[in-house]
mmCIF file of C-alpha atoms in Angstrom:
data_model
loop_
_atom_site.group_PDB
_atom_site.id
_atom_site.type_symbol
_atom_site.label_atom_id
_atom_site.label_comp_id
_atom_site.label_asym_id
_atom_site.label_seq_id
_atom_site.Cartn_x
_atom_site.Cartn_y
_atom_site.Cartn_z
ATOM 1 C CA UNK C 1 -2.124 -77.997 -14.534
ATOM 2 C CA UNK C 2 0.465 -75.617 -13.960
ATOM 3 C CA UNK C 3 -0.369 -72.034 -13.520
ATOM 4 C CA UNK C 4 2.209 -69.152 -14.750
ATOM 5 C CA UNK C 5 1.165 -67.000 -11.527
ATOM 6 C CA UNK C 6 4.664 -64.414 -12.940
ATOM 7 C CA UNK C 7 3.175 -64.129 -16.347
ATOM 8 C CA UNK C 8 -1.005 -63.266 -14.701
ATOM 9 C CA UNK C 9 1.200 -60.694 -12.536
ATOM 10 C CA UNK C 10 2.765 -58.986 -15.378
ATOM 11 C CA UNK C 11 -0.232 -58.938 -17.195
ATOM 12 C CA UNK C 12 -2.151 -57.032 -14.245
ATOM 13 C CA UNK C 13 0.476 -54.443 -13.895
ATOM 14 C CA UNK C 14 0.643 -53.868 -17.371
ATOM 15 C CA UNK C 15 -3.544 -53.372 -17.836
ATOM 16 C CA UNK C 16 -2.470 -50.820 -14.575
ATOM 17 C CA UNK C 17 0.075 -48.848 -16.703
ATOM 18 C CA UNK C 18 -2.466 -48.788 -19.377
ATOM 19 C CA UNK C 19 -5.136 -47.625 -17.359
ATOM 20 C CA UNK C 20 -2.884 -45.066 -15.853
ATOM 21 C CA UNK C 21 -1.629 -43.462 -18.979
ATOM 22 C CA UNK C 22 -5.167 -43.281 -20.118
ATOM 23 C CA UNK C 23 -5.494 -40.793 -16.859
ATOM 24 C CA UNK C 24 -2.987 -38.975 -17.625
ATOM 25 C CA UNK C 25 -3.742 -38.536 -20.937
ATOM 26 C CA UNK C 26 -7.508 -37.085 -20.076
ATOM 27 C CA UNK C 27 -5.907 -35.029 -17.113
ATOM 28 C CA UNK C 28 -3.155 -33.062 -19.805
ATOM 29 C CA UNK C 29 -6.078 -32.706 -21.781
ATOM 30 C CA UNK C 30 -8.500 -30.950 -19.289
ATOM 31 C CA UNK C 31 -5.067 -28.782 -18.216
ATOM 32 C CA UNK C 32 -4.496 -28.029 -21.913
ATOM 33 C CA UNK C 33 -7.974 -26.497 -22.088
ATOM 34 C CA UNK C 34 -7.463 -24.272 -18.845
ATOM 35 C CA UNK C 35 -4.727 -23.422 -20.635
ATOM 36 C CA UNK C 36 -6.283 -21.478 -23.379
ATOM 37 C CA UNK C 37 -6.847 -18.285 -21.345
ATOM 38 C CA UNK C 38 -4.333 -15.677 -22.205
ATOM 39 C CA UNK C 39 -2.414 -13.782 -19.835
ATOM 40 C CA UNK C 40 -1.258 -10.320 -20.884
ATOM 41 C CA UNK C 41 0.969 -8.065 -18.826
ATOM 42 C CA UNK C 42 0.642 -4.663 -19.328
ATOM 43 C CA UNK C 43 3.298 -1.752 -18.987
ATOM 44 C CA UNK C 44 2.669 0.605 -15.849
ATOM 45 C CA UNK C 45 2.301 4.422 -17.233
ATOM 46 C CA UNK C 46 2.919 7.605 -16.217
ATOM 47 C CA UNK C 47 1.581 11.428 -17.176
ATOM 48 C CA UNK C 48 1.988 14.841 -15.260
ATOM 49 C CA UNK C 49 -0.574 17.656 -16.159
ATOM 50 C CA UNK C 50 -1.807 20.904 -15.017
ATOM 51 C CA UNK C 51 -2.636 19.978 -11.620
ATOM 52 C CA UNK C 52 -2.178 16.106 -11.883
ATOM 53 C CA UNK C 53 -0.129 13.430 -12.112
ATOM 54 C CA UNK C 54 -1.545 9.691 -13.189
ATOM 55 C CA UNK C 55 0.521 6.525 -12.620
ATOM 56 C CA UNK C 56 -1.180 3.150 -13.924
ATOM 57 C CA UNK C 57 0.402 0.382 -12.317
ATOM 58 C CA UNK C 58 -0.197 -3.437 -12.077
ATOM 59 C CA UNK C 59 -2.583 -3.829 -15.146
ATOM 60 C CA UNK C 60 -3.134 -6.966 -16.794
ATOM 61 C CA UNK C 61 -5.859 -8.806 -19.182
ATOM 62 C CA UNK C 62 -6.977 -12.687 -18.766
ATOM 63 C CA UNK C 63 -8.542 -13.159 -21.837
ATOM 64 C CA UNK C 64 -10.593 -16.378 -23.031
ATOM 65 C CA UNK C 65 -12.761 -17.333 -26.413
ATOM 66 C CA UNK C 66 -16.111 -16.840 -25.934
ATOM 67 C CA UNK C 67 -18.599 -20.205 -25.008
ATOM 68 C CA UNK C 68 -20.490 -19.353 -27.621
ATOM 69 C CA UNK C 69 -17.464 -20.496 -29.686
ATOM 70 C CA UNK C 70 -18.634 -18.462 -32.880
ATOM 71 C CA UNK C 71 -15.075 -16.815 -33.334
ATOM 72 C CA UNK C 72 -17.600 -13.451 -32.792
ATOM 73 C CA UNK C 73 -17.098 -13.429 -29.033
ATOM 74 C CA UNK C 74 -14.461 -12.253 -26.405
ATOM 75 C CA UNK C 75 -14.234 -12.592 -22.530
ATOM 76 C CA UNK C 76 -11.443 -10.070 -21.124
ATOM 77 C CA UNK C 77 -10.796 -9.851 -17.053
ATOM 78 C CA UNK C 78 -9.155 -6.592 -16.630
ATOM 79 C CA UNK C 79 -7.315 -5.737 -13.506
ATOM 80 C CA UNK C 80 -4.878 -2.786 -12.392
ATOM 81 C CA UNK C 81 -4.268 -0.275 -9.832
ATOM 82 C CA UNK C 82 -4.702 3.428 -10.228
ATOM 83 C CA UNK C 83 -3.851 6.654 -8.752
ATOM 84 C CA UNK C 84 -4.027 10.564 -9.084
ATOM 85 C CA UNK C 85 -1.874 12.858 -7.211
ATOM 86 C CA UNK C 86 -4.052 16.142 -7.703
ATOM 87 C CA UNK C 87 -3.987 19.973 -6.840
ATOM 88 C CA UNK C 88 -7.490 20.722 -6.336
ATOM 89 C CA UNK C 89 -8.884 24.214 -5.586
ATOM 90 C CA UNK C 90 -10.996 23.150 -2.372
ATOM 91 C CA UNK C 91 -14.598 24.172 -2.753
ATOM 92 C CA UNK C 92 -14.773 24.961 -6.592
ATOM 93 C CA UNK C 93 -18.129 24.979 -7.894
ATOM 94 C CA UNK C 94 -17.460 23.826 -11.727
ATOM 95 C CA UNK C 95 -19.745 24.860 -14.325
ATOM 96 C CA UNK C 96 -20.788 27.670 -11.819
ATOM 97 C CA UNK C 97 -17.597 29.350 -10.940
ATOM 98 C CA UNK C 98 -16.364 31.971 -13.356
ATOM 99 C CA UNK C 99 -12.603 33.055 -13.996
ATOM 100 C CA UNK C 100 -13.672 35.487 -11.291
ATOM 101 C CA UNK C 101 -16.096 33.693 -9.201
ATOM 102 C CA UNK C 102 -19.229 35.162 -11.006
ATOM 103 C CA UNK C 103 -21.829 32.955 -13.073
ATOM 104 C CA UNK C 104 -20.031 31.261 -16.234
ATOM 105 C CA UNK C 105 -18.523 28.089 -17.202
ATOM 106 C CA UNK C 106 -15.554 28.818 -17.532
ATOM 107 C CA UNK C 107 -14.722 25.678 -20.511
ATOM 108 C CA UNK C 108 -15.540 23.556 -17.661
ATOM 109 C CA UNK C 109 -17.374 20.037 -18.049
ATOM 110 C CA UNK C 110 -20.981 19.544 -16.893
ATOM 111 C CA UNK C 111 -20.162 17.521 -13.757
ATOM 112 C CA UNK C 112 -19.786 20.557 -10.860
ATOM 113 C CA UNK C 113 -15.923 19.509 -9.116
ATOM 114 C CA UNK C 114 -13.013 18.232 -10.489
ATOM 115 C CA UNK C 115 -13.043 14.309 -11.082
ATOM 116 C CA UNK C 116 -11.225 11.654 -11.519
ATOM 117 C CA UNK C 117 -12.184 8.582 -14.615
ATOM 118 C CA UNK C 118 -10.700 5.273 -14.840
ATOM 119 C CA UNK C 119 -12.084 2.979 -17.888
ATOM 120 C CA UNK C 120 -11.673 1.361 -21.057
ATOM 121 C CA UNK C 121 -12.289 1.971 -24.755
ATOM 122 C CA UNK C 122 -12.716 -1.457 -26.709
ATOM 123 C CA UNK C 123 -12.900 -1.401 -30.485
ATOM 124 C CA UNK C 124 -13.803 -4.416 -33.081
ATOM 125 C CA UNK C 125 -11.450 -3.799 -36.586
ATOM 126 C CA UNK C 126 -10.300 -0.544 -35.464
ATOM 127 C CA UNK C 127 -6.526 0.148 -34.277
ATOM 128 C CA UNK C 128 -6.397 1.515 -31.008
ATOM 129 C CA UNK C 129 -2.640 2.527 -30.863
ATOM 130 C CA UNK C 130 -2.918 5.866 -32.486
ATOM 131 C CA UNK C 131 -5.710 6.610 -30.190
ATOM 132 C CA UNK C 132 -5.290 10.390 -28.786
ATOM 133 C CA UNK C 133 -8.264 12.380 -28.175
ATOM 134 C CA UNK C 134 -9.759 13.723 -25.584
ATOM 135 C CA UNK C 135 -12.646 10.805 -24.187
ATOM 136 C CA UNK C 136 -14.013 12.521 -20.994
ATOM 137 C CA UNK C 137 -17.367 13.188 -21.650
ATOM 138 C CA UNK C 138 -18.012 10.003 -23.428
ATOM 139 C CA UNK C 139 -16.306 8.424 -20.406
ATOM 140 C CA UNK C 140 -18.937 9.579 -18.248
ATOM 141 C CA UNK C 141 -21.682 8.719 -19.788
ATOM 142 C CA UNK C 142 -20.249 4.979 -20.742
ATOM 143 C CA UNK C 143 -21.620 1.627 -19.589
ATOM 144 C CA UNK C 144 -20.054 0.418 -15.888
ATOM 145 C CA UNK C 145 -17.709 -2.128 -15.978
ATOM 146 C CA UNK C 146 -18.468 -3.004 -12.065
ATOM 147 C CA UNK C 147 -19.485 -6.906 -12.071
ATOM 148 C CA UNK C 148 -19.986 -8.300 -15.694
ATOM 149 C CA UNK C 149 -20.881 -6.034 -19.039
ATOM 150 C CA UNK C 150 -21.356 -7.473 -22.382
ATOM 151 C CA UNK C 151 -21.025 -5.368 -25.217
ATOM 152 C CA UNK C 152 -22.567 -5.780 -28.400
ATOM 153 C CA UNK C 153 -19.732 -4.109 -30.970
ATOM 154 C CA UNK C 154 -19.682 -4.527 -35.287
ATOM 155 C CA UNK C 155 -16.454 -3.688 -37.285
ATOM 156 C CA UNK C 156 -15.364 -0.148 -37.153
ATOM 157 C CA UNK C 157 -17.410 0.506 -33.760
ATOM 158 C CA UNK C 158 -15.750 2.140 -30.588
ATOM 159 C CA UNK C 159 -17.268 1.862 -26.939
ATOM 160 C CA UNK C 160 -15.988 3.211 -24.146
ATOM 161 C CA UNK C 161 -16.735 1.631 -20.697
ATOM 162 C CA UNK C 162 -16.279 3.440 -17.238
ATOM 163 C CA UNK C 163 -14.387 1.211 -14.055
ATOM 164 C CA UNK C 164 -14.534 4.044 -11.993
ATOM 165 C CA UNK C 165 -15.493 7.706 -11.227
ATOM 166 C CA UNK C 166 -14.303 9.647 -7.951
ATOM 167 C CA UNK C 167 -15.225 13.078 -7.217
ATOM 168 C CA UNK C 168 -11.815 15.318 -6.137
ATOM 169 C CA UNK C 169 -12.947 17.657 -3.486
ATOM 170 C CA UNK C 170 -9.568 17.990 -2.078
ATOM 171 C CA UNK C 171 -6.088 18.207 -2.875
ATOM 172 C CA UNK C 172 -4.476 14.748 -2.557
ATOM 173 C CA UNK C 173 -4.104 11.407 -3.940
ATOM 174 C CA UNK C 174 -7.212 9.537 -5.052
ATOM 175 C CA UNK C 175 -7.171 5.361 -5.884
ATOM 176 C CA UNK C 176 -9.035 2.711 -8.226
ATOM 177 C CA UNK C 177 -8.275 0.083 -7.796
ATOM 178 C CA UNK C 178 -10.045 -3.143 -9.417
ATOM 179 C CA UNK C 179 -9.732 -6.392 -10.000
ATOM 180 C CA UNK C 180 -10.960 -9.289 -12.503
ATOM 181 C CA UNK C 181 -13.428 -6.746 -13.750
ATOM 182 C CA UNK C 182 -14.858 -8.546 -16.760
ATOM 183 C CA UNK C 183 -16.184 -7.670 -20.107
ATOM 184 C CA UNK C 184 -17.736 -9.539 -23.316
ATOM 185 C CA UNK C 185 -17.639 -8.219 -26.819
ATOM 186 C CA UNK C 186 -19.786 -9.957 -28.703
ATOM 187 C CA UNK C 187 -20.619 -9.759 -32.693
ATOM 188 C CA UNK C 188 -17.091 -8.989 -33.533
ATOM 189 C CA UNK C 189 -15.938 -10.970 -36.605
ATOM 190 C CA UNK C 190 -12.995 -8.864 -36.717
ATOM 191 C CA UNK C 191 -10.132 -8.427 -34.331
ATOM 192 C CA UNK C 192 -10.753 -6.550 -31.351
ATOM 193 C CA UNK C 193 -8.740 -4.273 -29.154
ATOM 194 C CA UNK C 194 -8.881 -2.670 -25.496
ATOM 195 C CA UNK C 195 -7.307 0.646 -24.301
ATOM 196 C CA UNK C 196 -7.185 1.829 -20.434
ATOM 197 C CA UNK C 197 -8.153 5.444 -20.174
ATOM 198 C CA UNK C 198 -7.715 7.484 -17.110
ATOM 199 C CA UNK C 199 -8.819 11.343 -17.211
ATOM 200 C CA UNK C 200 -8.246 14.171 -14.427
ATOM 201 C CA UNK C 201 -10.674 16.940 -14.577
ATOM 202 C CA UNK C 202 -9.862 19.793 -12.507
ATOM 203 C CA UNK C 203 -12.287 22.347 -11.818
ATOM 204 C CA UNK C 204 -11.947 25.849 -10.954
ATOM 205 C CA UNK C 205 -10.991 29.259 -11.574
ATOM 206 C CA UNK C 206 -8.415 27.602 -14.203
ATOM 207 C CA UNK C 207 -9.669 24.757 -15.772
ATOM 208 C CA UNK C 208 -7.608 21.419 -17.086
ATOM 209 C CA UNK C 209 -8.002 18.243 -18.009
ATOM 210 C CA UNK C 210 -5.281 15.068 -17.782
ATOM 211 C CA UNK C 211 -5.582 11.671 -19.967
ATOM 212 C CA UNK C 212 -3.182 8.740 -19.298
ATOM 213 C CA UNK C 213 -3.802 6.124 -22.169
ATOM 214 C CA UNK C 214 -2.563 2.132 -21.162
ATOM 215 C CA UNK C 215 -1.208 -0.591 -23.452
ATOM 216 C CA UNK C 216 -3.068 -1.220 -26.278
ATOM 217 C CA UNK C 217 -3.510 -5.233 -26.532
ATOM 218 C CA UNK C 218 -5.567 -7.119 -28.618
ATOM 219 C CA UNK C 219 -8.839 -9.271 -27.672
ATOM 220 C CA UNK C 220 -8.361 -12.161 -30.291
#
């Protein structure tokens, strides 16, 4: 009996193709689900104050659904480079130096020298592009974003998270600088935003304070 060895061939290589498409196939799938991180780019900013001028340069958001899958949860890696060119009164005690170097506060914060605050203020249903007031002191007593922080947030709610503090001792120019810091919201329903928030505190005979606010970008 004759055997149509052309016809076996061609029926090999096609089982091949088959196979191989089948590969490619679960290998654009796997990509496709990297893929669903989003990568935001965020505007640099500027601000000059009494004493102090912020630049915010570099920042960006990787953000990804939560594995709980719920539509209630958010991941968010936030990266971006920071820095304060200050004027600082060397030596000034804070809440202890008066206008004329006797006891007072002189409107000063509770911290005793002038400080710089980098962080973030993330809010479920709430719009965070009109968002102007002054956020020091809730800034330093908010959650650290160093490593991994999951916060718990329902529509309406605000939370403000702290990257960074440096004490200013000296005039000159102070740095944060982080990266892939990450934070989960979790019990959101609602949209969700993020904010970055940088404050200059200077302490002294004079007080004054300097706020730089980011981007606003949504979470999902």
């Amino acid at each position: 009996m004759r055997v149509n060895r052309d016809a076996g061939v061609a029926w090999v290589r096609r089982a091949a193709g088959v196979a191989l498409a089948a590969t490619a196939a679960v290998g654009l799938g796997a990509a496709g689900a990297a893929n669903a991180d989003t990568f935001v780019p965020l505007t640099d900013g500027h601000t000059d104050g009494a004493g102090a001028v912020i630049d915010s340069r570099g920042e960006h958001a990787l953000i990804s659904p939560s594995l709980a899958g719920n539509g209630a949860g958010r991941n968010v890696w936030v990266s971006g480079d920071v820095s304060a060119d200050v004027d600082t009164p060397d030596g000034a005690a804070g809440p202890w130096n008066g206008a004329a170097g006797g006891t007072g506060t002189n409107n000063s914060s509770t911290h005793g020298t002038s400080e710089l605050t980098v962080g973030y203020v993330v809010g479920c249903q709430v719009s965070l592009g009109s968002l102007s007031t002054s956020m020091s002191a809730a800034l330093s007593s908010a959650p650290s974003l160093a490593g991994s922080l999951s916060l718990p947030l329902k529509p309406g709610e605000i939370t403000w998270v702290t990257i960074d503090q440096k004490d200013l001792p000296h005039t000159g120019t102070y740095h944060v600088d982080y990266q892939d810091s990450q934070l989960s919201v979790e019990g959101c329903a609602g949209y969700a935003q993020a904010r970055q928030v940088v404050v200059v505190e200077i302490i002294g005979d004079d007080y004054s304070k300097t706020t730089l606010y980011g981007q606003p970008f949504s979470l999902g």
